[in-house]
Coordinates of C-alpha atoms and ligand atoms in Angstrom, one line a residue:
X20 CA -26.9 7.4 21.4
X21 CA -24.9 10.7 21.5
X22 CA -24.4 12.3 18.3
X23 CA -21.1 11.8 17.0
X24 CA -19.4 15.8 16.1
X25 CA -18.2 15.7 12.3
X26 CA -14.9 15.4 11.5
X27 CA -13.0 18.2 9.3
X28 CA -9.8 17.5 7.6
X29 CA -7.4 19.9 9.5
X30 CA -7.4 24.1 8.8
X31 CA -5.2 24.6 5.9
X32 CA -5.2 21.2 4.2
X33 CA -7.4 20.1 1.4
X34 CA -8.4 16.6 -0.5
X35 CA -7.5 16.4 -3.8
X36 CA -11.2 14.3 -5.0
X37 CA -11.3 11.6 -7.5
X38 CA -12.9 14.5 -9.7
X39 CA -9.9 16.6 -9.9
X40 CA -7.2 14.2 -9.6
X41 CA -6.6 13.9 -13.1
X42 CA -5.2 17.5 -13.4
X43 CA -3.1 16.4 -11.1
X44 CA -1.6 13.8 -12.5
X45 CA -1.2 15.7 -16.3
X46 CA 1.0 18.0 -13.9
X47 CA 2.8 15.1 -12.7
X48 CA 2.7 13.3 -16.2
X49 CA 4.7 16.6 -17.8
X50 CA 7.0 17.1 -14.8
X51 CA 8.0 13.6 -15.4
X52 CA 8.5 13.8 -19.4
X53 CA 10.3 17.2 -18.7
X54 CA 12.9 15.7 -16.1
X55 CA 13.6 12.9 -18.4
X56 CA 14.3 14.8 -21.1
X57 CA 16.6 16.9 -18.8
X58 CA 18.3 13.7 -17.3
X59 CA 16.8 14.5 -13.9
X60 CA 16.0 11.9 -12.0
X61 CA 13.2 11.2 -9.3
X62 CA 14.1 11.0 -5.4
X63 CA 11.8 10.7 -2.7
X64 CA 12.1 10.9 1.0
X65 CA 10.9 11.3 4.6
X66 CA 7.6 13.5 5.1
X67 CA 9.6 14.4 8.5
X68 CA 13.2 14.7 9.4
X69 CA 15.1 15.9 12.4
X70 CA 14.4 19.0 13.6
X71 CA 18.6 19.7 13.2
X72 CA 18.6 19.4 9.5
X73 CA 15.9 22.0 8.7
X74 CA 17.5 24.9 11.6
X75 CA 20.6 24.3 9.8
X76 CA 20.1 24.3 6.2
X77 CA 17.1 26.3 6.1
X78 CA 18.6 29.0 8.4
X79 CA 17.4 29.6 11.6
X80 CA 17.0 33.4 10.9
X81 CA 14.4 32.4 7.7
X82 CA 10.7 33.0 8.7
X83 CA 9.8 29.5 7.5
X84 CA 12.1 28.4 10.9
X85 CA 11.3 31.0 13.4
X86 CA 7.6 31.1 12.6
X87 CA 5.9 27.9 10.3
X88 CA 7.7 24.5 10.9
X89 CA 5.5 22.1 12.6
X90 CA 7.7 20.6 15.2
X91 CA 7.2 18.3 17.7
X92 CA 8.7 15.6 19.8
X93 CA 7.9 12.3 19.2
X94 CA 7.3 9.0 21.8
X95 CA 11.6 8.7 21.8
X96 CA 11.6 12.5 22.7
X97 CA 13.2 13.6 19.6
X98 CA 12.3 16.7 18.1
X99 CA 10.3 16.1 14.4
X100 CA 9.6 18.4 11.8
X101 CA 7.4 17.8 8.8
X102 CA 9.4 18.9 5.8
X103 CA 9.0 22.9 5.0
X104 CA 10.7 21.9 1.6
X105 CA 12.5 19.6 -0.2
X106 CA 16.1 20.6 -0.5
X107 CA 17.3 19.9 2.7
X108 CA 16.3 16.6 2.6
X109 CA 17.9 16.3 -0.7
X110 CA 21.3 17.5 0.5
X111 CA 20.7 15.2 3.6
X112 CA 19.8 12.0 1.3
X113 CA 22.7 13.1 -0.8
X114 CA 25.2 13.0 1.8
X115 CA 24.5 9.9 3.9
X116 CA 23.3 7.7 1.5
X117 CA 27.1 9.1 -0.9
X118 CA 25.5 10.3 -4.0
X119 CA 28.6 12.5 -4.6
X120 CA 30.1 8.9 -5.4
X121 CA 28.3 8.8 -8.5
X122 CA 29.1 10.5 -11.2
X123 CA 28.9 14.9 -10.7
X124 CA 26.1 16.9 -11.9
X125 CA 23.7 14.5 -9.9
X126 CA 20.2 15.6 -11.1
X127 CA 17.4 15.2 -8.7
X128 CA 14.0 16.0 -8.8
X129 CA 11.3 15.1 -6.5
X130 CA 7.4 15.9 -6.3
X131 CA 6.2 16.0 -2.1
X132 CA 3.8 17.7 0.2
X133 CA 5.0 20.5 2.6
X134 CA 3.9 21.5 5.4
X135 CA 4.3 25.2 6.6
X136 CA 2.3 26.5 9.5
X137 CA 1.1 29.8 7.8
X138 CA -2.6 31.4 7.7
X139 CA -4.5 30.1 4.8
X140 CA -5.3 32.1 2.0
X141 CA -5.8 31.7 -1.6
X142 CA -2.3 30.3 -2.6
X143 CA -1.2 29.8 0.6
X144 CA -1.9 26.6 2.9
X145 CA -0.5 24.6 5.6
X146 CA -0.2 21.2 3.5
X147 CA 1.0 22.1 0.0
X148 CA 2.6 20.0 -2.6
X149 CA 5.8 20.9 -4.6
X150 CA 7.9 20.3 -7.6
X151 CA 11.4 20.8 -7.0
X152 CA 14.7 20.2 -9.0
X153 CA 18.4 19.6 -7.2
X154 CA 21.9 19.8 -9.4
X155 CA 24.4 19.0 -7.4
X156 CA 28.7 19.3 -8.4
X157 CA 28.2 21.9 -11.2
X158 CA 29.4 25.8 -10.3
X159 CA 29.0 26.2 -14.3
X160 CA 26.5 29.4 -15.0
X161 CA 25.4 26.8 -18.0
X162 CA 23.7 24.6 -15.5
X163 CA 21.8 27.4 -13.7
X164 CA 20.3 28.9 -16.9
X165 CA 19.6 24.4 -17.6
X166 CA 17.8 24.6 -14.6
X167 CA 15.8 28.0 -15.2
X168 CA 14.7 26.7 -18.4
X169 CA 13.6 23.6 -17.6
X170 CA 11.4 25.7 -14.8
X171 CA 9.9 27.8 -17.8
X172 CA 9.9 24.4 -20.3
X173 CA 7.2 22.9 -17.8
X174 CA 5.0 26.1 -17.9
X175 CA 5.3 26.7 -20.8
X176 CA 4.4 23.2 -22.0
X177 CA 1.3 23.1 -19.7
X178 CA -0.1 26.4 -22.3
X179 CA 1.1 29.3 -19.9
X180 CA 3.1 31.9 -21.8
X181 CA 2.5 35.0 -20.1
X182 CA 5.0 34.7 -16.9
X183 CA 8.2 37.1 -15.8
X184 CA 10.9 35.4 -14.7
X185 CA 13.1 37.6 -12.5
X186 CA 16.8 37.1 -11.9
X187 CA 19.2 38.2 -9.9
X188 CA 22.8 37.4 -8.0
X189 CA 23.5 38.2 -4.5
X190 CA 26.8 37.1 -5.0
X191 CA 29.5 34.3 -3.3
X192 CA 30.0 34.1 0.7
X193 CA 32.9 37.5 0.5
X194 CA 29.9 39.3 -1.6
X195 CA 27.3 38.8 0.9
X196 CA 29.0 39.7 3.7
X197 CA 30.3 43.4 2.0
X198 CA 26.7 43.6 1.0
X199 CA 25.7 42.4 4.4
X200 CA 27.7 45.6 5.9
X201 CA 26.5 48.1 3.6
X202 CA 22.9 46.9 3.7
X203 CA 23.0 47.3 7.7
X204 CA 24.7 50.4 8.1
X205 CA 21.9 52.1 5.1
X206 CA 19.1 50.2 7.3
X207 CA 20.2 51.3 10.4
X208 CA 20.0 55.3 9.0
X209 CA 16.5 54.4 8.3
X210 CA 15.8 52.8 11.5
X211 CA 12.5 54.4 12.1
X212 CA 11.0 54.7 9.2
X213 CA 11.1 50.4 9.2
X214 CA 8.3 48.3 11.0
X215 CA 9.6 46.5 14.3
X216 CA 10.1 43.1 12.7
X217 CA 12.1 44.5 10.5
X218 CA 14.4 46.6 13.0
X219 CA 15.0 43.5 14.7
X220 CA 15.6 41.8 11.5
X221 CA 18.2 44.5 10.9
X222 CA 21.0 43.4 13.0
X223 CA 20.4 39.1 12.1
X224 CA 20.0 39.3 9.0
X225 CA 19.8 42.7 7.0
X226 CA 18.7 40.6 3.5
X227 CA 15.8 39.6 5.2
X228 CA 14.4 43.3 5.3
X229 CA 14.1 43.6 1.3
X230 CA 11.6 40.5 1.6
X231 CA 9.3 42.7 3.8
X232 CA 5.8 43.0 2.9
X233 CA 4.7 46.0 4.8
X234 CA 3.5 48.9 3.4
X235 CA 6.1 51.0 5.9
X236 CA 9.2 49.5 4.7
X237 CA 8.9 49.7 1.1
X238 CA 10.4 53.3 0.7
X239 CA 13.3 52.2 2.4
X240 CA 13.5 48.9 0.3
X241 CA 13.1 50.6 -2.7
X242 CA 16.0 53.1 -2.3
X243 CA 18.4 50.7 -0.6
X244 CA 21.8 50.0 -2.1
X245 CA 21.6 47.2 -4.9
X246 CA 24.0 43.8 -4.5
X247 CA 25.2 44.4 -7.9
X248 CA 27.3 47.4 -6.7
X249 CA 29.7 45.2 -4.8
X250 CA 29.4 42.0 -6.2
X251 CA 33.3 40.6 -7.0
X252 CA 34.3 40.1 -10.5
X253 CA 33.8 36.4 -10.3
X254 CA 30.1 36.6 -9.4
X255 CA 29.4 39.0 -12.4
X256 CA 30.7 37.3 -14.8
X257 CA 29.0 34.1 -13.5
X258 CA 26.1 36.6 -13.9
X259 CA 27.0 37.4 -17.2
X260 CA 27.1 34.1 -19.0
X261 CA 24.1 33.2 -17.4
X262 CA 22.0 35.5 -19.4
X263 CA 23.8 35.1 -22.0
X264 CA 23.1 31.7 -22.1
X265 CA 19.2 32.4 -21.2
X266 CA 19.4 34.7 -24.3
X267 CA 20.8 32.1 -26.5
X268 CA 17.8 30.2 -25.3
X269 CA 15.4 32.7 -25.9
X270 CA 14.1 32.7 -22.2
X271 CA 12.9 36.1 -21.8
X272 CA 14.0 37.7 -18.0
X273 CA 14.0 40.3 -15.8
X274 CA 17.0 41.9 -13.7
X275 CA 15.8 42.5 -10.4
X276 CA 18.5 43.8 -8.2
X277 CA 15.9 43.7 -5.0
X278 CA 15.1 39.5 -5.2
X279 CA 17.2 37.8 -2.5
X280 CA 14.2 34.9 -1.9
X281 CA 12.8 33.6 1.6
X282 CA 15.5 31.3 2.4
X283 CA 19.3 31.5 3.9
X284 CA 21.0 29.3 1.3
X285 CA 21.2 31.3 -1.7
X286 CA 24.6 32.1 -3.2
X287 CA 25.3 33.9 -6.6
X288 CA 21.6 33.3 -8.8
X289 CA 18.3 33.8 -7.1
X290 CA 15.8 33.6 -9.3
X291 CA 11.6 33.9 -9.1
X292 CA 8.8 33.1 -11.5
X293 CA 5.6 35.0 -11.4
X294 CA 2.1 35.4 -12.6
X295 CA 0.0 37.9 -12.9
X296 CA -3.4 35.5 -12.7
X297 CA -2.6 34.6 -8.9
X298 CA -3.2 37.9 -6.9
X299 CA -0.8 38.3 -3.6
X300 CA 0.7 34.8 -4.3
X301 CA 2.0 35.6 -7.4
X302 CA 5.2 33.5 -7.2
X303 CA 4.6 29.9 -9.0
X304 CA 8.3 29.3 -8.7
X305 CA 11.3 29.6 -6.8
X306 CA 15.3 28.9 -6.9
X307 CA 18.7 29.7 -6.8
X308 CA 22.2 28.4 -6.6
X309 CA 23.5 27.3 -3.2
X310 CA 27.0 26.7 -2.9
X311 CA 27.5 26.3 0.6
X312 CA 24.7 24.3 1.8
X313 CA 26.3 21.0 1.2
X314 CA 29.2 21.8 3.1
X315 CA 26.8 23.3 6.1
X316 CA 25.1 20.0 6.2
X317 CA 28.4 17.9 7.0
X318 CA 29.5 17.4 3.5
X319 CA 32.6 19.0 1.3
X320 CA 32.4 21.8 -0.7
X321 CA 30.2 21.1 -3.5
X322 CA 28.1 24.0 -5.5
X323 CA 24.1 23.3 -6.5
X324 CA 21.6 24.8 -7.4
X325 CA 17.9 24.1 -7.3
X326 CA 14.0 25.5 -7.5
X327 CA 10.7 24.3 -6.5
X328 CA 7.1 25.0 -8.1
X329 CA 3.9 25.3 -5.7
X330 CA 1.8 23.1 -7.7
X331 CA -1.2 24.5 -6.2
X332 CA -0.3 27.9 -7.6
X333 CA 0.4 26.3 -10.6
X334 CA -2.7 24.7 -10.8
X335 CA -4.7 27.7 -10.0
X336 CA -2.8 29.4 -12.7
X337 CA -4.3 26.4 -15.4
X338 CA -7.6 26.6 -13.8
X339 CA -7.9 30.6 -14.4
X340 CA -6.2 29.7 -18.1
X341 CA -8.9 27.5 -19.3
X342 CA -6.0 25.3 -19.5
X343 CA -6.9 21.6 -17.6
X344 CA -7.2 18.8 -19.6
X345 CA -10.2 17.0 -19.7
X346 CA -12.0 14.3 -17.5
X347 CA -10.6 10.6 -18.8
X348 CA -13.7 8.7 -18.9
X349 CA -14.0 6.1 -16.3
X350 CA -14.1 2.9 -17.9
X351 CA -13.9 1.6 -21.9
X352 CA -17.1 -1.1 -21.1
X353 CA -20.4 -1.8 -18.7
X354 CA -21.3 -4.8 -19.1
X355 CA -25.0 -4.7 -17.7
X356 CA -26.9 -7.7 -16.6
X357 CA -30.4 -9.5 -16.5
X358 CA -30.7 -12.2 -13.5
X359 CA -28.7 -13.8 -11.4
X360 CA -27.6 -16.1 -14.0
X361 CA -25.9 -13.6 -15.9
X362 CA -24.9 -11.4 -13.4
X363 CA -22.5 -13.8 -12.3
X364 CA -21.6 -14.2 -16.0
X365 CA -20.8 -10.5 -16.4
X366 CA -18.5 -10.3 -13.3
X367 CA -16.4 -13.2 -15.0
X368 CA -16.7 -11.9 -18.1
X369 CA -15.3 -8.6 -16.8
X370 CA -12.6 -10.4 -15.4
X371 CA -12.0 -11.4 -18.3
X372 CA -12.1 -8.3 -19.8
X373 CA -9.4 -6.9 -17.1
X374 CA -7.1 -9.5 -17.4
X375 CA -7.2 -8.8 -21.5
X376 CA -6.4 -5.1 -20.8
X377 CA -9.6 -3.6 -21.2
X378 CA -11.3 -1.8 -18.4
X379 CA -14.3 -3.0 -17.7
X380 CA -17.1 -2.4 -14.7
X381 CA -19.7 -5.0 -14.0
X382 CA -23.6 -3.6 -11.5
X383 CA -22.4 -4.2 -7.8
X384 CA -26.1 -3.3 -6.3
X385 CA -28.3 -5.7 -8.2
X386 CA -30.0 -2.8 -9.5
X387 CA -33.0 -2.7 -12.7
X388 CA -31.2 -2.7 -16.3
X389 CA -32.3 0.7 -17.0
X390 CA -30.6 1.6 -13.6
X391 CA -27.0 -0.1 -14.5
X392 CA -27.3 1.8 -18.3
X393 CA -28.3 5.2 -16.4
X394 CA -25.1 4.7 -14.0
X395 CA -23.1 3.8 -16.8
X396 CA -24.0 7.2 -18.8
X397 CA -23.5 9.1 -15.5
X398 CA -19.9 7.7 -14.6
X399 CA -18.8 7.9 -18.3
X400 CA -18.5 4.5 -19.5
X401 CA -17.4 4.6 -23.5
X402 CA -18.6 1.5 -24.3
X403 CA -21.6 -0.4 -22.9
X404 CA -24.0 -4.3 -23.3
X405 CA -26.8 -5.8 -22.2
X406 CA -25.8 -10.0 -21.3
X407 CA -28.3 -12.0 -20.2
X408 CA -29.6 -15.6 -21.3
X409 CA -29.6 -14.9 -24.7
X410 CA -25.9 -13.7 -25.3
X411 CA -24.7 -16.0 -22.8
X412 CA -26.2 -18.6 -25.0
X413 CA -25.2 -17.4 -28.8
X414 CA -21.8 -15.8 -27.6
X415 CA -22.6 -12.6 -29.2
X416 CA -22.9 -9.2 -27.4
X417 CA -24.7 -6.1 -28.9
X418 CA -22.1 -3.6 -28.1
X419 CA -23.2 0.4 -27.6
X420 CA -21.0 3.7 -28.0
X421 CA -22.4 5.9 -25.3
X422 CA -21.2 9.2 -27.2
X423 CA -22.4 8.1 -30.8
X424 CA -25.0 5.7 -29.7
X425 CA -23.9 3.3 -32.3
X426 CA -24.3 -0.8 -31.4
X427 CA -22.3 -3.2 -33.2
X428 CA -22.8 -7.1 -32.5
X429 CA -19.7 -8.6 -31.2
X430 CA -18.7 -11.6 -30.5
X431 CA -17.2 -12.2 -26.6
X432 CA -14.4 -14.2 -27.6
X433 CA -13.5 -11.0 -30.1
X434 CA -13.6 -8.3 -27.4
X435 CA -10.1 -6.3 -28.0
X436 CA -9.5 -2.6 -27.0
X437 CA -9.1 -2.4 -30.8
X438 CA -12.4 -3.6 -31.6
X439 CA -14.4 -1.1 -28.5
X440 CA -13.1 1.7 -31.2
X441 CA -15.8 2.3 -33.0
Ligands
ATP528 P1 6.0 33.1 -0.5 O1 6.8 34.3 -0.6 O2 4.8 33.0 -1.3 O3 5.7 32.7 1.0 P2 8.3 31.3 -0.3 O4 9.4 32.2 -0.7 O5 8.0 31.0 1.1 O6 6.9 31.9 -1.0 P3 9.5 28.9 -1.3 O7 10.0 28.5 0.0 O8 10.5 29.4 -2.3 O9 8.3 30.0 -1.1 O10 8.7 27.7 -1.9 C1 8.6 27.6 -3.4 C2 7.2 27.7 -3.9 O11 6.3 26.9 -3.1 C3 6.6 29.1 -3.8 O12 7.0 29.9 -4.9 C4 5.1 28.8 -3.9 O13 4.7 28.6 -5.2 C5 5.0 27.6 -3.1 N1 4.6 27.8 -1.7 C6 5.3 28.3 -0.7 N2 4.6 28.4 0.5 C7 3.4 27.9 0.1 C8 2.2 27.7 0.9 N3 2.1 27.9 2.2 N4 1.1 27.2 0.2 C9 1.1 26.9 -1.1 N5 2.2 27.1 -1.9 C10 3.3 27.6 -1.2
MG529 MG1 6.7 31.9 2.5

């Protein structure tokens, strides 16, 4: 027989095991509460879409277009991509399925795996999962600084205090183009002191440059001219109420005149969320207000505004923190047994049990009693008993905490999840 090669779960991905799964969902548990609390509500939708809605309301000048989507074409020969994000689809649900009949702000949020073709690194895979918020039919400042704290509620609720969030406004369509002129003609002085990626960036899309990593560029980024010097006086007062309201808030911020975030949809606020535990990927959180997207995907004109949270990040930033919440233990009672009398005894009496609304785990491998007890200790049981002839016979169980060690007699018919608190 030829020996079968192992199989790897693909570069960039990664399980999330039974043993860590809980974090997990005390991430999810809190994202939920918090959206409640905020009126948002939960939509979810295709892992993949057509290839169309992601070159268009991404932007097809965004690196997460030109250089990470995973496209392909399916059996029908139509081109596929596995969702780079969630607010596309959002906008895309939105419009076909007519959200924007029921009644404005609608307040979406959504918790999904992306998928981004990038090199893996620590914060940084190829299958990630995100938390992202969508407000759709509010231009109101009020409702961006409603979505930035509700952002900084959820981190700060999960025990993280120390974070910077940075804000900034590049301003309304008329805005970005004068800014887009001005930033082109300054970047095209300084052609040669930029790296090549970024000289050909120059003439697409001259935004994209202050995003650069490379070493090269960052003189050149640093003294560029600012957005805030030609932003109209309807974006800066939008800009001005907004931090007006954070400050009314108490949310702490950051001007940063330089943040114009990865993606083409951004109108007016752009805003970023970073921590100083996770190296190179230091950005736990990004959003911004985009006004025009809507319309670019087919609909009319209606302003949102969004963000989304890399949970991995996030839980990296928890792990680093000291911060997870513990193990839950695995079940409330093992009921051991002796023979094959009782052992069919215990499986109905775990039944039972179930049905009652306590968990409950019966031996499945016919093993010694000390062997059940020992695998009971190991996998965390709170509660465990012995049945055999005896107990089957008088009705009454001798019932052990596995953290005190205390027994208490008990009789079957009794067993409660009140009475297994002892
Ligand atoms: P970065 O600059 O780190 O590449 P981005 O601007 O591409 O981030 P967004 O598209 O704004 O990221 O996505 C929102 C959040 O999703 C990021 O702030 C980050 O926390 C997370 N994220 C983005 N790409 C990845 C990835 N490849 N792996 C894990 N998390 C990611
Ligand atoms: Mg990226």
């Amino acid at each position: 027989m030829s020996k079968q090669i192992k199989i790897s779960a693909p570069k960039g991905t990664h399980d999330i095991l039974p043993t860590d799964v809980h974090i997990w969902q005390y991430v999810e548990k809190n994202i939920y509460d918090i959206c409640q609390k905020f009126g948002y509500n939960e939509i979810r939708f295709p892992v993949f879409e057509q290839t169309e809605l992601f070159n268009r309301g991404v932007g097809d000048t965004t690196d997460v277009v030109q250089k990470e989507m995973y496209t392909f074409n399916d059996k029908g020969d139509r081109s596929i991509t596995l969702r780079p994000e969630g607010t596309a689809s959002t906008v895309r649900s939105y419009l076909e399925n007519n959200l924007f009949n029921t009644p404005a702000p609608v307040k979406l949020f959504y918790i999904i795996t992306c998928y981004r073709y990038e090199r893996p690194q620590a914060g940084r895979y190829r299958e990630f999962r995100q938390f992202g918020v969508e407000n759709f039919g509010s231009s109101n400042p009020l409702t961006d600084a409603e979505v930035i704290s509700l952002a900084m509620n959820l981190l700060n609720k999960l025990g993280i205090e120390d974070l910077t969030l940075y804000i900034n406004s590049i301003g309304c369509s008329s805005c970005r183009k004068k800014y887009n002129e001005l930033l082109k003609s300054y970047l095209q002085m300084h052609s040669s002191e930029l790296c090549d990626l970024c000289n050909d960036r120059v003439g697409r899309n001259p935004l994209r440059v202050l995003d650069c990593k490379n070493p090269e560029c960052h003189d050149v980024i640093c003294d560029a001219p600012t957005v805030d010097t030609v932003l109209c006086d309807d974006c800066k007062n939008h800009f001005e109420v907004l931090k007006q309201a954070l400050d009314s808030i108490g949310v702490k911020y950051t001007v940063d005149n330089t943040l114009v975030r990865g993606l083409d949809y951004y109108t007016k606020t752009v805003f970023e969320i970073k921590s100083s535990d996770l190296g190179a990927q230091s950005t736990v959180c990004g959003g911004g207000r985009y006004d025009g997207l809507v319309e670019q995907l087919g609909g009319s004109s209606t302003p949102g505004i969004g963000f989304s949270v890399g949970l991995e990040r996030l839980i990296d930033i928890l792990t680093k923190k000291n911060l997870l919440p513990k193990q839950n233990d695995s079940v409330d009672l093992f009921v051991a047994s002796i023979g094959d009398n009782a052992s069919q005894a215990a499986f109905k009496l775990v039944n039972d049990l179930r049905n009652s609304g306590v968990s409950a785990e019966f031996d499945h491998l016919e093993r010694s009693v000390k062997a059940q007890l020992k695998y009971a200790d190991k996998t965390n049981a709170g509660y465990s008993t012995v049945l055999g002839d005896d107990e089957i016979s008088s009705g009454v169980i001798s019932v052990k905490n596995m953290n005190s060690g205390e027994v208490r007699d008990i009789k079957i018919e009794d067993l409660t999840a009140e009475n297994l608190n002892f």
